[in-house]
Amino acid sequence: MELQRNINSKNYLFCLITVISCFVFGYILPISIDHVESLTLYDYFNSVYTVITQFGPLVFSIVIIYVINTDYREKNILFYSSIGYGPLKHFLFKLIPVCLNLSFTLLLTTGVTCILYKDFSNYWIMFAYYECALLSEILIASVFAFLFKNILMAFCLNLVVWIGQIILSTSSKVFSILAYYDASNHLYDDLQKYLSSGNRAFVHITQSLIYDFVLFLIVVMIIIVFRKRWIKNGV
C-alpha cells in the first residue's frame, strides 16, 4: 500500500531530483569554485561525497520530512491505527519506500558516472560511502518528522541539530562521532587518501554500516518512547 501511495504521490521524482542534483553540483562546484579544468573520476567522486555530506542534511531532510508529515497533514493517522498499524510500523513503512527510491537512484547515478568515465573499479566502494552517508541523514531527519507535525518546525530543528553537531565535532575530537560523515571527521580524510592512493586500508565501509545500524536502533527507541505523539500529531 505504501509503495503504491509513493508512486501515486510522485515522491520518487523528488528522490530522483535530489540525488541527481548532488551529482550535478559535484561536477559544477570544483569547476566553478576551484577552477579545475579537467575533473578526474576520483576528484569527481570526492566532490559528490562532499556535496552529499555537507549539503545532504539540508537537501534530503526536506524530502523525508515531507513524506512522513504528509499523513499528519492529511489526518490519516486514525485510519492507519484502525487497520492495525502502530507508530513504529507506520514509521518504518513510510521510511522504506523513500530509502529504496534514494538508494536505487544513487546506484543508477553512480553507475552512469562510471560509464561516462569508463572506470568501474571504485563503483561499489563509492556507492557504499554515498549510501551510508545518505542513510544517516535520512534517519536523523525522520526523527524530527515523526515528533513534530509542523514541517517548518521539524526542518528548522533538524537544521539546528546538524549545525550543532558540526560545531561540537570541530571543537573537540570527543564529539567527532556526532558528525561522523562531516568533512571535519577522519572518515572524510581517509576517503581522500584512498582515492589518491588506492590503498584499501583507508576504506571504512564496515565501520560506517555499524554506525548507521546503531543510529537506526536509537531512532527506533525514540519512536517507541514517544509513540503517543503519533496519535497526538495526527488529530
GROMACS .gro file of C-alpha atoms in nm:
model
  235
    1MET     CA    1   0.000   0.000   0.000
    2GLU     CA    2   0.278   0.244   0.089
    3LEU     CA    3   0.466   0.164  -0.231
    4GLN     CA    4   0.152   0.240  -0.431
    5ARG     CA    5   0.097   0.565  -0.242
    6ASN     CA    6   0.457   0.657  -0.301
    7ILE     CA    7   0.412   0.607  -0.675
    8ASN     CA    8   0.083   0.797  -0.687
    9SER     CA    9   0.223   1.092  -0.492
   10LYS     CA   10   0.529   1.110  -0.723
   11ASN     CA   11   0.763   1.100  -0.422
   12TYR     CA   12   1.010   0.902  -0.630
   13LEU     CA   13   1.052   1.209  -0.852
   14PHE     CA   14   1.167   1.416  -0.554
   15CYS     CA   15   1.416   1.143  -0.464
   16LEU     CA   16   1.539   1.129  -0.822
   17ILE     CA   17   1.583   1.506  -0.846
   18THR     CA   18   1.767   1.543  -0.514
   19VAL     CA   19   2.020   1.266  -0.588
   20ILE     CA   20   2.084   1.387  -0.943
   21SER     CA   21   2.126   1.741  -0.808
   22CYS     CA   22   2.406   1.620  -0.579
   23PHE     CA   23   2.590   1.469  -0.874
   24VAL     CA   24   2.537   1.781  -1.084
   25PHE     CA   25   2.668   2.009  -0.809
   26GLY     CA   26   2.952   1.766  -0.751
   27TYR     CA   27   3.061   1.839  -1.107
   28ILE     CA   28   2.989   2.212  -1.110
   29LEU     CA   29   3.148   2.318  -0.780
   30PRO     CA   30   3.511   2.211  -0.849
   31ILE     CA   31   3.497   2.376  -1.191
   32SER     CA   32   3.331   2.700  -1.081
   33ILE     CA   33   3.494   2.746  -0.738
   34ASP     CA   34   3.830   2.566  -0.763
   35HIS     CA   35   3.862   2.637  -1.138
   36VAL     CA   36   3.952   2.275  -1.213
   37GLU     CA   37   3.993   2.240  -1.588
   38SER     CA   38   3.988   1.860  -1.611
   39LEU     CA   39   3.792   1.675  -1.342
   40THR     CA   40   3.921   1.321  -1.289
   41LEU     CA   41   3.689   1.043  -1.176
   42TYR     CA   42   3.846   1.034  -0.831
   43ASP     CA   43   3.813   1.411  -0.793
   44TYR     CA   44   3.452   1.387  -0.903
   45PHE     CA   45   3.374   1.104  -0.661
   46ASN     CA   46   3.524   1.309  -0.379
   47SER     CA   47   3.331   1.618  -0.484
   48VAL     CA   48   2.998   1.431  -0.491
   49TYR     CA   49   3.070   1.283  -0.148
   50THR     CA   50   3.143   1.633  -0.020
   51VAL     CA   51   2.809   1.757  -0.154
   52ILE     CA   52   2.617   1.466   0.000
   53THR     CA   53   2.780   1.501   0.341
   54GLN     CA   54   2.794   1.882   0.359
   55PHE     CA   55   2.464   1.974   0.194
   56GLY     CA   56   2.277   1.644   0.219
   57PRO     CA   57   2.139   1.707   0.570
   58LEU     CA   58   1.979   2.020   0.430
   59VAL     CA   59   1.852   1.880   0.099
   60PHE     CA   60   1.747   1.522   0.181
   61SER     CA   61   1.579   1.624   0.506
   62ILE     CA   62   1.322   1.818   0.303
   63VAL     CA   63   1.217   1.501   0.121
   64ILE     CA   64   1.197   1.274   0.424
   65ILE     CA   65   1.019   1.530   0.645
   66TYR     CA   66   0.765   1.598   0.373
   67VAL     CA   67   0.693   1.227   0.317
   68ILE     CA   68   0.644   1.142   0.685
   69ASN     CA   69   0.449   1.458   0.769
   70THR     CA   70   0.203   1.404   0.484
   71ASP     CA   71  -0.011   1.171   0.695
   72TYR     CA   72  -0.017   1.420   0.981
   73ARG     CA   73  -0.132   1.693   0.748
   74GLU     CA   74  -0.393   1.477   0.576
   75LYS     CA   75  -0.523   1.335   0.907
   76ASN     CA   76  -0.459   0.974   0.804
   77ILE     CA   77  -0.319   0.851   1.136
   78LEU     CA   78  -0.654   0.731   1.276
   79PHE     CA   79  -0.710   0.535   0.954
   80TYR     CA   80  -0.375   0.361   0.989
   81SER     CA   81  -0.449   0.290   1.355
   82SER     CA   82  -0.784   0.135   1.263
   83ILE     CA   83  -0.620  -0.114   1.022
   84GLY     CA   84  -0.367  -0.233   1.279
   85TYR     CA   85  -0.073   0.000   1.225
   86GLY     CA   86   0.123   0.122   1.524
   87PRO     CA   87   0.367   0.416   1.542
   88LEU     CA   88   0.677   0.206   1.467
   89LYS     CA   89   0.517   0.007   1.185
   90HIS     CA   90   0.382   0.322   1.023
   91PHE     CA   91   0.718   0.495   1.060
   92LEU     CA   92   0.909   0.207   0.900
   93PHE     CA   93   0.658   0.166   0.619
   94LYS     CA   94   0.695   0.535   0.534
   95LEU     CA   95   1.073   0.519   0.557
   96ILE     CA   96   1.136   0.208   0.346
   97PRO     CA   97   0.996   0.336   0.012
   98VAL     CA   98   1.196   0.660   0.043
   99CYS     CA   99   1.515   0.469   0.121
  100LEU     CA  100   1.456   0.236  -0.174
  101ASN     CA  101   1.392   0.527  -0.411
  102LEU     CA  102   1.700   0.719  -0.300
  103SER     CA  103   1.920   0.407  -0.297
  104PHE     CA  104   1.813   0.297  -0.645
  105THR     CA  105   1.873   0.645  -0.785
  106LEU     CA  106   2.210   0.658  -0.610
  107LEU     CA  107   2.302   0.319  -0.757
  108LEU     CA  108   2.198   0.436  -1.103
  109THR     CA  109   2.374   0.773  -1.098
  110THR     CA  110   2.696   0.621  -0.961
  111GLY     CA  111   2.681   0.366  -1.242
  112VAL     CA  112   2.624   0.633  -1.507
  113THR     CA  113   2.926   0.822  -1.373
  114CYS     CA  114   3.144   0.513  -1.406
  115ILE     CA  115   3.014   0.454  -1.759
  116LEU     CA  116   3.099   0.810  -1.863
  117TYR     CA  117   3.450   0.778  -1.721
  118LYS     CA  118   3.481   0.414  -1.838
  119ASP     CA  119   3.606   0.303  -1.497
  120PHE     CA  120   3.412   0.073  -1.261
  121SER     CA  121   3.700  -0.003  -1.025
  122ASN     CA  122   3.552   0.202  -0.738
  123TYR     CA  123   3.184   0.165  -0.821
  124TRP     CA  124   3.072  -0.038  -0.520
  125ILE     CA  125   3.301   0.134  -0.273
  126MET     CA  126   3.176   0.481  -0.364
  127PHE     CA  127   2.814   0.368  -0.374
  128ALA     CA  128   2.858   0.225  -0.023
  129TYR     CA  129   3.007   0.554   0.100
  130TYR     CA  130   2.726   0.756  -0.056
  131GLU     CA  131   2.461   0.516   0.073
  132CYS     CA  132   2.589   0.511   0.432
  133ALA     CA  133   2.606   0.891   0.449
  134LEU     CA  134   2.260   0.923   0.297
  135LEU     CA  135   2.103   0.669   0.535
  136SER     CA  136   2.233   0.853   0.839
  137GLU     CA  137   2.085   1.180   0.711
  138ILE     CA  138   1.750   1.012   0.645
  139LEU     CA  139   1.738   0.855   0.991
  140ILE     CA  140   1.815   1.179   1.175
  141ALA     CA  141   1.564   1.384   0.974
  142SER     CA  142   1.296   1.115   1.016
  143VAL     CA  143   1.301   1.154   1.394
  144PHE     CA  144   1.207   1.522   1.372
  145ALA     CA  145   0.947   1.442   1.107
  146PHE     CA  146   0.788   1.191   1.344
  147LEU     CA  147   0.799   1.410   1.655
  148PHE     CA  148   0.669   1.734   1.501
  149LYS     CA  149   0.371   1.763   1.269
  150ASN     CA  150   0.472   2.114   1.167
  151ILE     CA  151   0.702   2.071   0.866
  152LEU     CA  152   0.880   2.402   0.924
  153MET     CA  153   0.943   2.318   1.289
  154ALA     CA  154   1.080   1.974   1.201
  155PHE     CA  155   1.305   2.116   0.930
  156CYS     CA  156   1.440   2.400   1.145
  157LEU     CA  157   1.517   2.170   1.441
  158ASN     CA  158   1.691   1.926   1.209
  159LEU     CA  159   1.898   2.218   1.075
  160VAL     CA  160   1.988   2.338   1.425
  161VAL     CA  161   2.096   1.988   1.533
  162TRP     CA  162   2.301   1.945   1.216
  163ILE     CA  163   2.487   2.273   1.273
  164GLY     CA  164   2.530   2.190   1.643
  165GLN     CA  165   2.685   1.853   1.557
  166ILE     CA  166   2.940   2.020   1.330
  167ILE     CA  167   3.029   2.282   1.593
  168LEU     CA  168   3.079   2.018   1.864
  169SER     CA  169   3.276   1.794   1.629
  170THR     CA  170   3.517   2.068   1.528
  171SER     CA  171   3.559   2.189   1.886
  172SER     CA  172   3.672   1.853   2.024
  173LYS     CA  173   3.755   1.506   1.893
  174VAL     CA  174   3.547   1.366   2.179
  175PHE     CA  175   3.233   1.472   1.990
  176SER     CA  176   3.354   1.366   1.645
  177ILE     CA  177   3.112   1.072   1.648
  178LEU     CA  178   2.822   1.321   1.642
  179ALA     CA  179   2.927   1.437   1.295
  180TYR     CA  180   3.066   1.108   1.172
  181TYR     CA  181   3.025   1.186   0.800
  182ASP     CA  182   3.123   1.552   0.816
  183ALA     CA  183   3.440   1.681   0.646
  184SER     CA  184   3.587   1.755   0.990
  185ASN     CA  185   3.600   1.383   1.072
  186HIS     CA  186   3.872   1.129   0.993
  187LEU     CA  187   3.637   0.929   0.768
  188TYR     CA  188   3.641   1.209   0.512
  189ASP     CA  189   4.019   1.242   0.524
  190ASP     CA  190   4.068   0.867   0.487
  191LEU     CA  191   3.840   0.858   0.183
  192GLN     CA  192   4.052   1.124   0.017
  193LYS     CA  193   4.365   0.921   0.100
  194TYR     CA  194   4.206   0.612  -0.052
  195LEU     CA  195   4.103   0.793  -0.371
  196SER     CA  196   4.452   0.936  -0.415
  197SER     CA  197   4.648   0.622  -0.325
  198GLY     CA  198   4.413   0.329  -0.388
  199ASN     CA  199   4.511   0.182  -0.050
  200ARG     CA  200   4.205  -0.003   0.083
  201ALA     CA  201   4.333   0.027   0.439
  202PHE     CA  202   4.169   0.370   0.434
  203VAL     CA  203   3.826   0.227   0.344
  204HIS     CA  204   3.583   0.215   0.639
  205ILE     CA  205   3.258   0.078   0.499
  206THR     CA  206   3.200  -0.180   0.774
  207GLN     CA  207   3.255   0.085   1.040
  208SER     CA  208   3.004   0.312   0.865
  209LEU     CA  209   2.745   0.032   0.842
  210ILE     CA  210   2.780  -0.034   1.214
  211TYR     CA  211   2.739   0.338   1.284
  212ASP     CA  212   2.420   0.351   1.079
  213PHE     CA  213   2.284   0.037   1.245
  214VAL     CA  214   2.340   0.183   1.593
  215LEU     CA  215   2.180   0.507   1.476
  216PHE     CA  216   1.881   0.307   1.348
  217LEU     CA  217   1.840   0.138   1.687
  218ILE     CA  218   1.848   0.477   1.860
  219VAL     CA  219   1.583   0.608   1.622
  220VAL     CA  220   1.363   0.303   1.687
  221MET     CA  221   1.394   0.357   2.064
  222ILE     CA  222   1.296   0.723   2.023
  223ILE     CA  223   0.989   0.624   1.820
  224ILE     CA  224   0.886   0.372   2.087
  225VAL     CA  225   0.940   0.614   2.378
  226PHE     CA  226   0.747   0.895   2.209
  227ARG     CA  227   0.485   0.671   2.045
  228LYS     CA  228   0.197   0.872   2.192
  229ARG     CA  229   0.294   1.170   1.975
  230TRP     CA  230   0.190   0.967   1.670
  231ILE     CA  231  -0.179   0.989   1.759
  232LYS     CA  232  -0.147   1.339   1.908
  233ASN     CA  233   0.012   1.478   1.592
  234GLY     CA  234  -0.239   1.301   1.370
  235VAL     CA  235  -0.557   1.450   1.514
   0.00000   0.00000   0.00000
